[in-house]
Amino acid sequence: MTGSIALAGTTLTAAALTADLTTLQSDQSMRDGQLGRQGIQTDQFPTATFVLTEPIELSALPADGEPISVTAVGDLTLHG
């Protein structure tokens, strides 16, 4: 996954993320192969992107490395 985010104080104002779907793996290699040819067709559409469309207000900035959980509203592009 690659991307960028922008913060203004305690508000997450922008985010753009790209995920490499060709690295998806399940517990069965045959199933993994089908992801490339059928389903989400990672052979044709190797990435998914997410762009934040609404800011996210954080109550406080987390400490470095501290996980947090928020709801993000945005545009997810999968399968082209």
PDB file of C-alpha atoms in Angstrom:
ATOM      1  CA  MET A   1       0.000   0.000   0.000  1.00  0.00           C
ATOM      2  CA  THR A   2       1.206   3.477  -0.845  1.00  0.00           C
ATOM      3  CA  GLY A   3      -0.322   6.879  -0.413  1.00  0.00           C
ATOM      4  CA  SER A   4      -0.440  10.150   1.380  1.00  0.00           C
ATOM      5  CA  ILE A   5      -2.496  11.899   4.028  1.00  0.00           C
ATOM      6  CA  ALA A   6      -2.771  15.516   5.112  1.00  0.00           C
ATOM      7  CA  LEU A   7      -3.483  16.772   8.630  1.00  0.00           C
ATOM      8  CA  ALA A   8      -4.529  20.201   9.824  1.00  0.00           C
ATOM      9  CA  GLY A   9      -4.386  20.199  13.595  1.00  0.00           C
ATOM     10  CA  THR A  10      -6.474  17.196  14.650  1.00  0.00           C
ATOM     11  CA  THR A  11      -8.355  16.931  11.342  1.00  0.00           C
ATOM     12  CA  LEU A  12      -7.432  14.497   8.628  1.00  0.00           C
ATOM     13  CA  THR A  13      -8.184  16.686   5.611  1.00  0.00           C
ATOM     14  CA  ALA A  14      -7.050  14.518   2.692  1.00  0.00           C
ATOM     15  CA  ALA A  15      -5.993  10.973   1.942  1.00  0.00           C
ATOM     16  CA  ALA A  16      -5.157   9.122  -1.258  1.00  0.00           C
ATOM     17  CA  LEU A  17      -4.193   5.449  -0.969  1.00  0.00           C
ATOM     18  CA  THR A  18      -3.324   2.795  -3.552  1.00  0.00           C
ATOM     19  CA  ALA A  19      -3.250  -0.948  -2.857  1.00  0.00           C
ATOM     20  CA  ASP A  20      -1.491  -3.545  -5.025  1.00  0.00           C
ATOM     21  CA  LEU A  21      -4.163  -6.226  -5.428  1.00  0.00           C
ATOM     22  CA  THR A  22      -1.781  -8.618  -7.170  1.00  0.00           C
ATOM     23  CA  THR A  23      -0.338  -9.457  -3.751  1.00  0.00           C
ATOM     24  CA  LEU A  24      -3.653 -10.759  -2.348  1.00  0.00           C
ATOM     25  CA  GLN A  25      -3.348 -14.293  -1.018  1.00  0.00           C
ATOM     26  CA  SER A  26      -5.792 -16.739   0.492  1.00  0.00           C
ATOM     27  CA  ASP A  27      -5.252 -20.149   1.989  1.00  0.00           C
ATOM     28  CA  GLN A  28      -5.521 -21.808  -1.466  1.00  0.00           C
ATOM     29  CA  SER A  29      -3.252 -21.057  -4.421  1.00  0.00           C
ATOM     30  CA  MET A  30      -5.948 -22.120  -6.917  1.00  0.00           C
ATOM     31  CA  ARG A  31      -8.273 -19.499  -5.450  1.00  0.00           C
ATOM     32  CA  ASP A  32      -5.494 -16.894  -5.694  1.00  0.00           C
ATOM     33  CA  GLY A  33      -5.093 -17.637  -9.399  1.00  0.00           C
ATOM     34  CA  GLN A  34      -8.800 -17.093  -9.964  1.00  0.00           C
ATOM     35  CA  LEU A  35      -8.538 -13.580  -8.515  1.00  0.00           C
ATOM     36  CA  GLY A  36      -6.344 -12.677 -11.460  1.00  0.00           C
ATOM     37  CA  ARG A  37      -8.614 -14.111 -14.128  1.00  0.00           C
ATOM     38  CA  GLN A  38     -12.098 -13.822 -12.596  1.00  0.00           C
ATOM     39  CA  GLY A  39     -13.679 -11.969  -9.708  1.00  0.00           C
ATOM     40  CA  ILE A  40     -11.756  -8.734  -9.300  1.00  0.00           C
ATOM     41  CA  GLN A  41      -9.546  -9.544 -12.310  1.00  0.00           C
ATOM     42  CA  THR A  42      -6.243  -8.431 -10.866  1.00  0.00           C
ATOM     43  CA  ASP A  43      -4.567  -9.323 -14.174  1.00  0.00           C
ATOM     44  CA  GLN A  44      -6.420  -6.391 -15.777  1.00  0.00           C
ATOM     45  CA  PHE A  45      -6.956  -4.179 -12.715  1.00  0.00           C
ATOM     46  CA  PRO A  46      -3.901  -4.622 -10.488  1.00  0.00           C
ATOM     47  CA  THR A  47      -4.622  -1.745  -8.092  1.00  0.00           C
ATOM     48  CA  ALA A  48      -7.411  -0.306  -5.989  1.00  0.00           C
ATOM     49  CA  THR A  49      -7.488   3.325  -4.871  1.00  0.00           C
ATOM     50  CA  PHE A  50      -9.239   5.208  -2.094  1.00  0.00           C
ATOM     51  CA  VAL A  51      -9.591   8.995  -1.997  1.00  0.00           C
ATOM     52  CA  LEU A  52     -11.051  10.655   1.093  1.00  0.00           C
ATOM     53  CA  THR A  53     -14.015  12.946   0.278  1.00  0.00           C
ATOM     54  CA  GLU A  54     -14.940  14.117   3.787  1.00  0.00           C
ATOM     55  CA  PRO A  55     -12.541  15.244   6.517  1.00  0.00           C
ATOM     56  CA  ILE A  56     -12.129  13.136   9.641  1.00  0.00           C
ATOM     57  CA  GLU A  57     -11.997  14.921  12.985  1.00  0.00           C
ATOM     58  CA  LEU A  58      -9.769  13.150  15.492  1.00  0.00           C
ATOM     59  CA  SER A  59     -10.317  13.909  19.142  1.00  0.00           C
ATOM     60  CA  ALA A  60      -6.541  14.045  19.584  1.00  0.00           C
ATOM     61  CA  LEU A  61      -3.535  13.023  17.555  1.00  0.00           C
ATOM     62  CA  PRO A  62      -2.457   9.468  18.398  1.00  0.00           C
ATOM     63  CA  ALA A  63       1.049   8.734  19.574  1.00  0.00           C
ATOM     64  CA  ASP A  64       3.470   7.521  16.897  1.00  0.00           C
ATOM     65  CA  GLY A  65       2.610   3.932  16.014  1.00  0.00           C
ATOM     66  CA  GLU A  66      -0.632   3.934  18.023  1.00  0.00           C
ATOM     67  CA  PRO A  67      -3.481   2.348  16.048  1.00  0.00           C
ATOM     68  CA  ILE A  68      -6.833   4.142  15.937  1.00  0.00           C
ATOM     69  CA  SER A  69     -10.180   3.295  14.389  1.00  0.00           C
ATOM     70  CA  VAL A  70     -12.188   5.849  12.392  1.00  0.00           C
ATOM     71  CA  THR A  71     -14.830   5.795   9.680  1.00  0.00           C
ATOM     72  CA  ALA A  72     -13.638   7.239   6.381  1.00  0.00           C
ATOM     73  CA  VAL A  73     -15.977   8.470   3.650  1.00  0.00           C
ATOM     74  CA  GLY A  74     -14.511   8.506   0.184  1.00  0.00           C
ATOM     75  CA  ASP A  75     -14.296   7.071  -3.295  1.00  0.00           C
ATOM     76  CA  LEU A  76     -13.055   3.499  -3.654  1.00  0.00           C
ATOM     77  CA  THR A  77     -12.012   2.499  -7.152  1.00  0.00           C
ATOM     78  CA  LEU A  78     -11.818  -1.228  -7.638  1.00  0.00           C
ATOM     79  CA  HIS A  79     -11.909  -2.987 -10.977  1.00  0.00           C
ATOM     80  CA  GLY A  80     -11.087   0.094 -12.990  1.00  0.00           C
TER      81      GLY A  80
END
